[in-house]
Amino acid sequence: MRFRSSLLSSLHVAFWLLGAQALPTSQSPFILDSDDNNRTISVQLFNELEELSRIVDISYCVGITGIQKPFLCASRCQEFPDFELVTTWNTGPLLSDSCGYIVLSHPPSPPRIIIAFRGTYSIANTIVDLSTVPQEYVPYPGDEDESGDSTSSSTISETLLKPLRGSKRSVHTDESKCTNCTVHSGFLISWRHTRPHILPHIKNLMVKYPDYQLILVGHSLGGAVAALASLDFQARGWEPQVTTFGEPRVGNKALMKYFDTKFRLGEVEGAKSSYRRVTHVDDPIPLLPLKEWGYRMHAGEVYISKAALSPSVADLQHCEGDEDTSCIAGAEAAASEARFDAQALKEMASNWWSEEGGMWAIPARFRLWQLFFAHRDYFWRLGLCLPGGDPRDWYRKYPHPETDEL
């Protein structure tokens, strides 16, 4: 198990880094008119999502080169001159690691309190090794330990396996209960590790800047942590706006219905939704953990149908319900064929160097590294803490199309 996990991590990091060689020469998202229908996203939403993809891309500097005040980093920080760094966090190198930063966006930019949750280079290991141990989900305030922090590294295994105290459930109203809800244990631990690092800051900022909108954005594992954070914040009455890119499935069908209810997903028009779960064609992570293991998606999906960078407005669409077959859920059959499970990963890890053709001779359905590239391609190729995020053209400025050019 240890050898497999180590090898998978090495492969995943190698594929992640080698992906830089496959970047397009020009990566600028462009705007095209699209047919007017109830699935079409607006230019305004397109621009919001594109900006948020760059904001979450900066989070990959945490734990590498870092982010310094006022808002300086080796990546895209210079593109946001109105940002003021509040803090960064890094909970450590374990499978339940969590990294990110909190920033204030001051006028003339939209006034916001932004929490950016970084993804991880070990997302495959996290899903493969922890998915089979779901845990009961108890909403805030019933999930808080009496000590104020149940997430110290010395109690990871206890937190993973022990049931939550019955006495804490007594504070729940019928409206706040999540009946028969279960959650991915690793994602829940990641959120519990993160919570004490950010809650004191958010509470202070909400008081100091009452007119600033609370924004959560996450990619990959960071999307899962942002999802669980959003339920916590919603229960506190903070009403965050949430955007995730490549968010994996975080829980069972009951928990997904709870998401839909709390954020009124399906009731509110897509463009006005407070939760946008952005997925990308060929990205396997939103299809993981597997449905066979009891995991499901929630609503609020915005689907990027174009495989290559860069997308246009016409390449994005609103999706209906929890699992719209016109969106990423339509790839479920292909996902089954590709065998996005532990056995497929194990076979890839054990056979990729085979002399019988080697890596390039493996059947296409096993070329998971191509799909992990897709997991990073959300408007830009995410996950590289480099100037402009584009190693082929470090000093290129991002062009902002004028509205009257559309």
mmCIF file with all atom_site columns, N, CA, C and O in Angstrom, residues 264-303:
data_model
loop_
_atom_site.group_PDB
_atom_site.id
_atom_site.type_symbol
_atom_site.label_atom_id
_atom_site.label_alt_id
_atom_site.label_comp_id
_atom_site.label_asym_id
_atom_site.label_entity_id
_atom_site.label_seq_id
_atom_site.pdbx_PDB_ins_code
_atom_site.Cartn_x
_atom_site.Cartn_y
_atom_site.Cartn_z
_atom_site.occupancy
_atom_site.B_iso_or_equiv
_atom_site.pdbx_formal_charge
_atom_site.auth_seq_id
_atom_site.auth_comp_id
_atom_site.auth_asym_id
_atom_site.auth_atom_id
_atom_site.pdbx_PDB_model_num
ATOM 1   N N  . ARG A 1 264 ? -30.269 26.520 -2.445  1.00 0.00 ? 264 ARG A N  1
ATOM 2   C CA . ARG A 1 264 ? -31.415 26.678 -3.361  1.00 0.00 ? 264 ARG A CA 1
ATOM 3   C C  . ARG A 1 264 ? -31.014 26.351 -4.805  1.00 0.00 ? 264 ARG A C  1
ATOM 4   O O  . ARG A 1 264 ? -31.468 26.990 -5.751  1.00 0.00 ? 264 ARG A O  1
ATOM 5   N N  . LEU A 1 265 ? -30.175 25.363 -4.950  1.00 0.00 ? 265 LEU A N  1
ATOM 6   C CA . LEU A 1 265 ? -29.723 24.976 -6.279  1.00 0.00 ? 265 LEU A CA 1
ATOM 7   C C  . LEU A 1 265 ? -30.875 24.301 -7.011  1.00 0.00 ? 265 LEU A C  1
ATOM 8   O O  . LEU A 1 265 ? -31.523 23.403 -6.495  1.00 0.00 ? 265 LEU A O  1
ATOM 9   N N  . GLY A 1 266 ? -31.123 24.729 -8.205  1.00 0.00 ? 266 GLY A N  1
ATOM 10  C CA . GLY A 1 266 ? -32.257 24.244 -8.970  1.00 0.00 ? 266 GLY A CA 1
ATOM 11  C C  . GLY A 1 266 ? -33.468 25.146 -8.853  1.00 0.00 ? 266 GLY A C  1
ATOM 12  O O  . GLY A 1 266 ? -34.337 25.136 -9.720  1.00 0.00 ? 266 GLY A O  1
ATOM 13  N N  . GLU A 1 267 ? -33.526 25.932 -7.775  1.00 0.00 ? 267 GLU A N  1
ATOM 14  C CA . GLU A 1 267 ? -34.630 26.875 -7.600  1.00 0.00 ? 267 GLU A CA 1
ATOM 15  C C  . GLU A 1 267 ? -34.286 28.241 -8.185  1.00 0.00 ? 267 GLU A C  1
ATOM 16  O O  . GLU A 1 267 ? -35.131 28.939 -8.733  1.00 0.00 ? 267 GLU A O  1
ATOM 17  N N  . VAL A 1 268 ? -33.002 28.618 -8.051  1.00 0.00 ? 268 VAL A N  1
ATOM 18  C CA . VAL A 1 268 ? -32.547 29.927 -8.508  1.00 0.00 ? 268 VAL A CA 1
ATOM 19  C C  . VAL A 1 268 ? -31.989 29.799 -9.921  1.00 0.00 ? 268 VAL A C  1
ATOM 20  O O  . VAL A 1 268 ? -31.322 28.815 -10.255 1.00 0.00 ? 268 VAL A O  1
ATOM 21  N N  . GLU A 1 269 ? -32.263 30.774 -10.753 1.00 0.00 ? 269 GLU A N  1
ATOM 22  C CA . GLU A 1 269 ? -31.719 30.796 -12.116 1.00 0.00 ? 269 GLU A CA 1
ATOM 23  C C  . GLU A 1 269 ? -30.210 30.671 -12.077 1.00 0.00 ? 269 GLU A C  1
ATOM 24  O O  . GLU A 1 269 ? -29.544 31.262 -11.231 1.00 0.00 ? 269 GLU A O  1
ATOM 25  N N  . GLY A 1 270 ? -29.655 29.856 -12.994 1.00 0.00 ? 270 GLY A N  1
ATOM 26  C CA . GLY A 1 270 ? -28.234 29.533 -12.966 1.00 0.00 ? 270 GLY A CA 1
ATOM 27  C C  . GLY A 1 270 ? -27.329 30.735 -12.845 1.00 0.00 ? 270 GLY A C  1
ATOM 28  O O  . GLY A 1 270 ? -26.365 30.729 -12.081 1.00 0.00 ? 270 GLY A O  1
ATOM 29  N N  . ALA A 1 271 ? -27.607 31.792 -13.589 1.00 0.00 ? 271 ALA A N  1
ATOM 30  C CA . ALA A 1 271 ? -26.747 32.972 -13.583 1.00 0.00 ? 271 ALA A CA 1
ATOM 31  C C  . ALA A 1 271 ? -26.722 33.655 -12.225 1.00 0.00 ? 271 ALA A C  1
ATOM 32  O O  . ALA A 1 271 ? -25.758 34.331 -11.882 1.00 0.00 ? 271 ALA A O  1
ATOM 33  N N  . LYS A 1 272 ? -27.781 33.473 -11.427 1.00 0.00 ? 272 LYS A N  1
ATOM 34  C CA . LYS A 1 272 ? -27.882 34.141 -10.136 1.00 0.00 ? 272 LYS A CA 1
ATOM 35  C C  . LYS A 1 272 ? -27.535 33.206 -8.969  1.00 0.00 ? 272 LYS A C  1
ATOM 36  O O  . LYS A 1 272 ? -27.652 33.595 -7.814  1.00 0.00 ? 272 LYS A O  1
ATOM 37  N N  . SER A 1 273 ? -27.128 31.994 -9.275  1.00 0.00 ? 273 SER A N  1
ATOM 38  C CA . SER A 1 273 ? -26.852 31.011 -8.233  1.00 0.00 ? 273 SER A CA 1
ATOM 39  C C  . SER A 1 273 ? -25.671 31.449 -7.374  1.00 0.00 ? 273 SER A C  1
ATOM 40  O O  . SER A 1 273 ? -24.704 32.036 -7.867  1.00 0.00 ? 273 SER A O  1
ATOM 41  N N  . SER A 1 274 ? -25.744 31.144 -6.099  1.00 0.00 ? 274 SER A N  1
ATOM 42  C CA . SER A 1 274 ? -24.641 31.471 -5.188  1.00 0.00 ? 274 SER A CA 1
ATOM 43  C C  . SER A 1 274 ? -23.617 30.355 -5.122  1.00 0.00 ? 274 SER A C  1
ATOM 44  O O  . SER A 1 274 ? -22.636 30.455 -4.380  1.00 0.00 ? 274 SER A O  1
ATOM 45  N N  . TYR A 1 275 ? -23.829 29.263 -5.883  1.00 0.00 ? 275 TYR A N  1
ATOM 46  C CA . TYR A 1 275 ? -22.859 28.162 -5.913  1.00 0.00 ? 275 TYR A CA 1
ATOM 47  C C  . TYR A 1 275 ? -22.663 27.759 -7.365  1.00 0.00 ? 275 TYR A C  1
ATOM 48  O O  . TYR A 1 275 ? -23.594 27.334 -8.036  1.00 0.00 ? 275 TYR A O  1
ATOM 49  N N  . ARG A 1 276 ? -21.409 27.877 -7.858  1.00 0.00 ? 276 ARG A N  1
ATOM 50  C CA . ARG A 1 276 ? -21.069 27.479 -9.228  1.00 0.00 ? 276 ARG A CA 1
ATOM 51  C C  . ARG A 1 276 ? -20.028 26.368 -9.155  1.00 0.00 ? 276 ARG A C  1
ATOM 52  O O  . ARG A 1 276 ? -18.896 26.596 -8.722  1.00 0.00 ? 276 ARG A O  1
ATOM 53  N N  . ARG A 1 277 ? -20.415 25.176 -9.545  1.00 0.00 ? 277 ARG A N  1
ATOM 54  C CA . ARG A 1 277 ? -19.497 24.019 -9.566  1.00 0.00 ? 277 ARG A CA 1
ATOM 55  C C  . ARG A 1 277 ? -19.045 23.822 -11.009 1.00 0.00 ? 277 ARG A C  1
ATOM 56  O O  . ARG A 1 277 ? -19.738 23.227 -11.821 1.00 0.00 ? 277 ARG A O  1
ATOM 57  N N  . VAL A 1 278 ? -17.860 24.328 -11.331 1.00 0.00 ? 278 VAL A N  1
ATOM 58  C CA . VAL A 1 278 ? -17.371 24.323 -12.710 1.00 0.00 ? 278 VAL A CA 1
ATOM 59  C C  . VAL A 1 278 ? -16.666 22.994 -12.998 1.00 0.00 ? 278 VAL A C  1
ATOM 60  O O  . VAL A 1 278 ? -15.781 22.570 -12.246 1.00 0.00 ? 278 VAL A O  1
ATOM 61  N N  . THR A 1 279 ? -17.084 22.345 -14.072 1.00 0.00 ? 279 THR A N  1
ATOM 62  C CA . THR A 1 279 ? -16.460 21.100 -14.506 1.00 0.00 ? 279 THR A CA 1
ATOM 63  C C  . THR A 1 279 ? -15.942 21.264 -15.926 1.00 0.00 ? 279 THR A C  1
ATOM 64  O O  . THR A 1 279 ? -16.308 22.200 -16.630 1.00 0.00 ? 279 THR A O  1
ATOM 65  N N  . HIS A 1 280 ? -15.115 20.318 -16.347 1.00 0.00 ? 280 HIS A N  1
ATOM 66  C CA . HIS A 1 280 ? -14.450 20.413 -17.652 1.00 0.00 ? 280 HIS A CA 1
ATOM 67  C C  . HIS A 1 280 ? -14.485 19.055 -18.322 1.00 0.00 ? 280 HIS A C  1
ATOM 68  O O  . HIS A 1 280 ? -14.187 18.029 -17.678 1.00 0.00 ? 280 HIS A O  1
ATOM 69  N N  . VAL A 1 281 ? -14.836 19.018 -19.590 1.00 0.00 ? 281 VAL A N  1
ATOM 70  C CA . VAL A 1 281 ? -14.856 17.774 -20.338 1.00 0.00 ? 281 VAL A CA 1
ATOM 71  C C  . VAL A 1 281 ? -13.522 17.040 -20.179 1.00 0.00 ? 281 VAL A C  1
ATOM 72  O O  . VAL A 1 281 ? -12.451 17.655 -20.205 1.00 0.00 ? 281 VAL A O  1
ATOM 73  N N  . ASP A 1 282 ? -13.582 15.740 -19.976 1.00 0.00 ? 282 ASP A N  1
ATOM 74  C CA . ASP A 1 282 ? -12.417 14.861 -19.802 1.00 0.00 ? 282 ASP A CA 1
ATOM 75  C C  . ASP A 1 282 ? -11.823 14.906 -18.404 1.00 0.00 ? 282 ASP A C  1
ATOM 76  O O  . ASP A 1 282 ? -10.940 14.107 -18.094 1.00 0.00 ? 282 ASP A O  1
ATOM 77  N N  . ASP A 1 283 ? -12.278 15.822 -17.556 1.00 0.00 ? 283 ASP A N  1
ATOM 78  C CA . ASP A 1 283 ? -11.748 15.865 -16.192 1.00 0.00 ? 283 ASP A CA 1
ATOM 79  C C  . ASP A 1 283 ? -12.397 14.738 -15.390 1.00 0.00 ? 283 ASP A C  1
ATOM 80  O O  . ASP A 1 283 ? -13.613 14.748 -15.171 1.00 0.00 ? 283 ASP A O  1
ATOM 81  N N  . PRO A 1 284 ? -11.621 13.760 -14.910 1.00 0.00 ? 284 PRO A N  1
ATOM 82  C CA . PRO A 1 284 ? -12.228 12.632 -14.197 1.00 0.00 ? 284 PRO A CA 1
ATOM 83  C C  . PRO A 1 284 ? -12.571 12.932 -12.743 1.00 0.00 ? 284 PRO A C  1
ATOM 84  O O  . PRO A 1 284 ? -13.372 12.214 -12.145 1.00 0.00 ? 284 PRO A O  1
ATOM 85  N N  . ILE A 1 285 ? -11.987 13.976 -12.164 1.00 0.00 ? 285 ILE A N  1
ATOM 86  C CA . ILE A 1 285 ? -12.127 14.193 -10.730 1.00 0.00 ? 285 ILE A CA 1
ATOM 87  C C  . ILE A 1 285 ? -13.568 14.456 -10.301 1.00 0.00 ? 285 ILE A C  1
ATOM 88  O O  . ILE A 1 285 ? -14.014 13.930 -9.281  1.00 0.00 ? 285 ILE A O  1
ATOM 89  N N  . PRO A 1 286 ? -14.391 15.231 -11.063 1.00 0.00 ? 286 PRO A N  1
ATOM 90  C CA . PRO A 1 286 ? -15.799 15.391 -10.650 1.00 0.00 ? 286 PRO A CA 1
ATOM 91  C C  . PRO A 1 286 ? -16.587 14.084 -10.663 1.00 0.00 ? 286 PRO A C  1
ATOM 92  O O  . PRO A 1 286 ? -17.687 14.029 -10.104 1.00 0.00 ? 286 PRO A O  1
ATOM 93  N N  . LEU A 1 287 ? -16.053 13.035 -11.293 1.00 0.00 ? 287 LEU A N  1
ATOM 94  C CA . LEU A 1 287 ? -16.707 11.728 -11.318 1.00 0.00 ? 287 LEU A CA 1
ATOM 95  C C  . LEU A 1 287 ? -16.186 10.820 -10.213 1.00 0.00 ? 287 LEU A C  1
ATOM 96  O O  . LEU A 1 287 ? -16.577 9.646  -10.138 1.00 0.00 ? 287 LEU A O  1
ATOM 97  N N  . LEU A 1 288 ? -15.319 11.337 -9.363  1.00 0.00 ? 288 LEU A N  1
ATOM 98  C CA . LEU A 1 288 ? -14.724 10.569 -8.278  1.00 0.00 ? 288 LEU A CA 1
ATOM 99  C C  . LEU A 1 288 ? -15.078 11.201 -6.942  1.00 0.00 ? 288 LEU A C  1
ATOM 100 O O  . LEU A 1 288 ? -15.252 12.412 -6.860  1.00 0.00 ? 288 LEU A O  1
ATOM 101 N N  . PRO A 1 289 ? -15.134 10.429 -5.865  1.00 0.00 ? 289 PRO A N  1
ATOM 102 C CA . PRO A 1 289 ? -15.134 8.968  -5.807  1.00 0.00 ? 289 PRO A CA 1
ATOM 103 C C  . PRO A 1 289 ? -16.326 8.368  -6.569  1.00 0.00 ? 289 PRO A C  1
ATOM 104 O O  . PRO A 1 289 ? -17.287 9.057  -6.870  1.00 0.00 ? 289 PRO A O  1
ATOM 105 N N  . LEU A 1 290 ? -16.215 7.101  -6.856  1.00 0.00 ? 290 LEU A N  1
ATOM 106 C CA . LEU A 1 290 ? -17.154 6.448  -7.746  1.00 0.00 ? 290 LEU A CA 1
ATOM 107 C C  . LEU A 1 290 ? -18.575 6.390  -7.185  1.00 0.00 ? 290 LEU A C  1
ATOM 108 O O  . LEU A 1 290 ? -18.773 6.303  -5.970  1.00 0.00 ? 290 LEU A O  1
ATOM 109 N N  . LYS A 1 291 ? -19.524 6.402  -8.097  1.00 0.00 ? 291 LYS A N  1
ATOM 110 C CA . LYS A 1 291 ? -20.936 6.255  -7.719  1.00 0.00 ? 291 LYS A CA 1
ATOM 111 C C  . LYS A 1 291 ? -21.156 4.920  -7.033  1.00 0.00 ? 291 LYS A C  1
ATOM 112 O O  . LYS A 1 291 ? -21.973 4.794  -6.111  1.00 0.00 ? 291 LYS A O  1
ATOM 113 N N  . GLU A 1 292 ? -20.397 3.892  -7.458  1.00 0.00 ? 292 GLU A N  1
ATOM 114 C CA . GLU A 1 292 ? -20.527 2.575  -6.847  1.00 0.00 ? 292 GLU A CA 1
ATOM 115 C C  . GLU A 1 292 ? -20.157 2.587  -5.366  1.00 0.00 ? 292 GLU A C  1
ATOM 116 O O  . GLU A 1 292 ? -20.561 1.704  -4.616  1.00 0.00 ? 292 GLU A O  1
ATOM 117 N N  . TRP A 1 293 ? -19.382 3.573  -4.959  1.00 0.00 ? 293 TRP A N  1
ATOM 118 C CA . TRP A 1 293 ? -19.002 3.691  -3.555  1.00 0.00 ? 293 TRP A CA 1
ATOM 119 C C  . TRP A 1 293 ? -19.998 4.547  -2.770  1.00 0.00 ? 293 TRP A C  1
ATOM 120 O O  . TRP A 1 293 ? -19.777 4.828  -1.595  1.00 0.00 ? 293 TRP A O  1
ATOM 121 N N  . GLY A 1 294 ? -21.058 4.972  -3.436  1.00 0.00 ? 294 GLY A N  1
ATOM 122 C CA . GLY A 1 294 ? -22.109 5.697  -2.741  1.00 0.00 ? 294 GLY A CA 1
ATOM 123 C C  . GLY A 1 294 ? -22.037 7.207  -2.862  1.00 0.00 ? 294 GLY A C  1
ATOM 124 O O  . GLY A 1 294 ? -22.816 7.919  -2.223  1.00 0.00 ? 294 GLY A O  1
ATOM 125 N N  . TYR A 1 295 ? -21.130 7.727  -3.700  1.00 0.00 ? 295 TYR A N  1
ATOM 126 C CA . TYR A 1 295 ? -20.949 9.182  -3.817  1.00 0.00 ? 295 TYR A CA 1
ATOM 127 C C  . TYR A 1 295 ? -21.766 9.746  -4.975  1.00 0.00 ? 295 TYR A C  1
ATOM 128 O O  . TYR A 1 295 ? -21.971 9.090  -5.990  1.00 0.00 ? 295 TYR A O  1
ATOM 129 N N  . ARG A 1 296 ? -22.217 10.989 -4.806  1.00 0.00 ? 296 ARG A N  1
ATOM 130 C CA . ARG A 1 296 ? -23.027 11.649 -5.817  1.00 0.00 ? 296 ARG A CA 1
ATOM 131 C C  . ARG A 1 296 ? -22.576 13.100 -5.994  1.00 0.00 ? 296 ARG A C  1
ATOM 132 O O  . ARG A 1 296 ? -21.815 13.633 -5.183  1.00 0.00 ? 296 ARG A O  1
ATOM 133 N N  . MET A 1 297 ? -23.055 13.746 -7.054  1.00 0.00 ? 297 MET A N  1
ATOM 134 C CA . MET A 1 297 ? -22.790 15.164 -7.307  1.00 0.00 ? 297 MET A CA 1
ATOM 135 C C  . MET A 1 297 ? -23.950 16.003 -6.777  1.00 0.00 ? 297 MET A C  1
ATOM 136 O O  . MET A 1 297 ? -25.060 15.497 -6.596  1.00 0.00 ? 297 MET A O  1
ATOM 137 N N  . HIS A 1 298 ? -23.691 17.287 -6.557  1.00 0.00 ? 298 HIS A N  1
ATOM 138 C CA . HIS A 1 298 ? -24.786 18.208 -6.266  1.00 0.00 ? 298 HIS A CA 1
ATOM 139 C C  . HIS A 1 298 ? -24.988 19.129 -7.460  1.00 0.00 ? 298 HIS A C  1
ATOM 140 O O  . HIS A 1 298 ? -24.204 19.131 -8.409  1.00 0.00 ? 298 HIS A O  1
ATOM 141 N N  . ALA A 1 299 ? -26.042 19.913 -7.415  1.00 0.00 ? 299 ALA A N  1
ATOM 142 C CA . ALA A 1 299 ? -26.391 20.789 -8.535  1.00 0.00 ? 299 ALA A CA 1
ATOM 143 C C  . ALA A 1 299 ? -25.495 22.030 -8.539  1.00 0.00 ? 299 ALA A C  1
ATOM 144 O O  . ALA A 1 299 ? -24.558 22.155 -7.764  1.00 0.00 ? 299 ALA A O  1
ATOM 145 N N  . GLY A 1 300 ? -25.809 22.961 -9.458  1.00 0.00 ? 300 GLY A N  1
ATOM 146 C CA . GLY A 1 300 ? -25.024 24.185 -9.589  1.00 0.00 ? 300 GLY A CA 1
ATOM 147 C C  . GLY A 1 300 ? -23.891 24.089 -10.587 1.00 0.00 ? 300 GLY A C  1
ATOM 148 O O  . GLY A 1 300 ? -23.000 24.939 -10.614 1.00 0.00 ? 300 GLY A O  1
ATOM 149 N N  . GLU A 1 301 ? -23.921 23.068 -11.439 1.00 0.00 ? 301 GLU A N  1
ATOM 150 C CA . GLU A 1 301 ? -22.801 22.828 -12.355 1.00 0.00 ? 301 GLU A CA 1
ATOM 151 C C  . GLU A 1 301 ? -22.785 23.814 -13.522 1.00 0.00 ? 301 GLU A C  1
ATOM 152 O O  . GLU A 1 301 ? -23.816 24.140 -14.108 1.00 0.00 ? 301 GLU A O  1
ATOM 153 N N  . VAL A 1 302 ? -21.586 24.285 -13.850 1.00 0.00 ? 302 VAL A N  1
ATOM 154 C CA . VAL A 1 302 ? -21.303 25.020 -15.078 1.00 0.00 ? 302 VAL A CA 1
ATOM 155 C C  . VAL A 1 302 ? -20.261 24.198 -15.826 1.00 0.00 ? 302 VAL A C  1
ATOM 156 O O  . VAL A 1 302 ? -19.183 23.927 -15.291 1.00 0.00 ? 302 VAL A O  1
ATOM 157 N N  . TYR A 1 303 ? -20.586 23.800 -17.041 1.00 0.00 ? 303 TYR A N  1
ATOM 158 C CA . TYR A 1 303 ? -19.789 22.813 -17.771 1.00 0.00 ? 303 TYR A CA 1
ATOM 159 C C  . TYR A 1 303 ? -19.010 23.458 -18.908 1.00 0.00 ? 303 TYR A C  1
ATOM 160 O O  . TYR A 1 303 ? -19.571 24.205 -19.717 1.00 0.00 ? 303 TYR A O  1
#
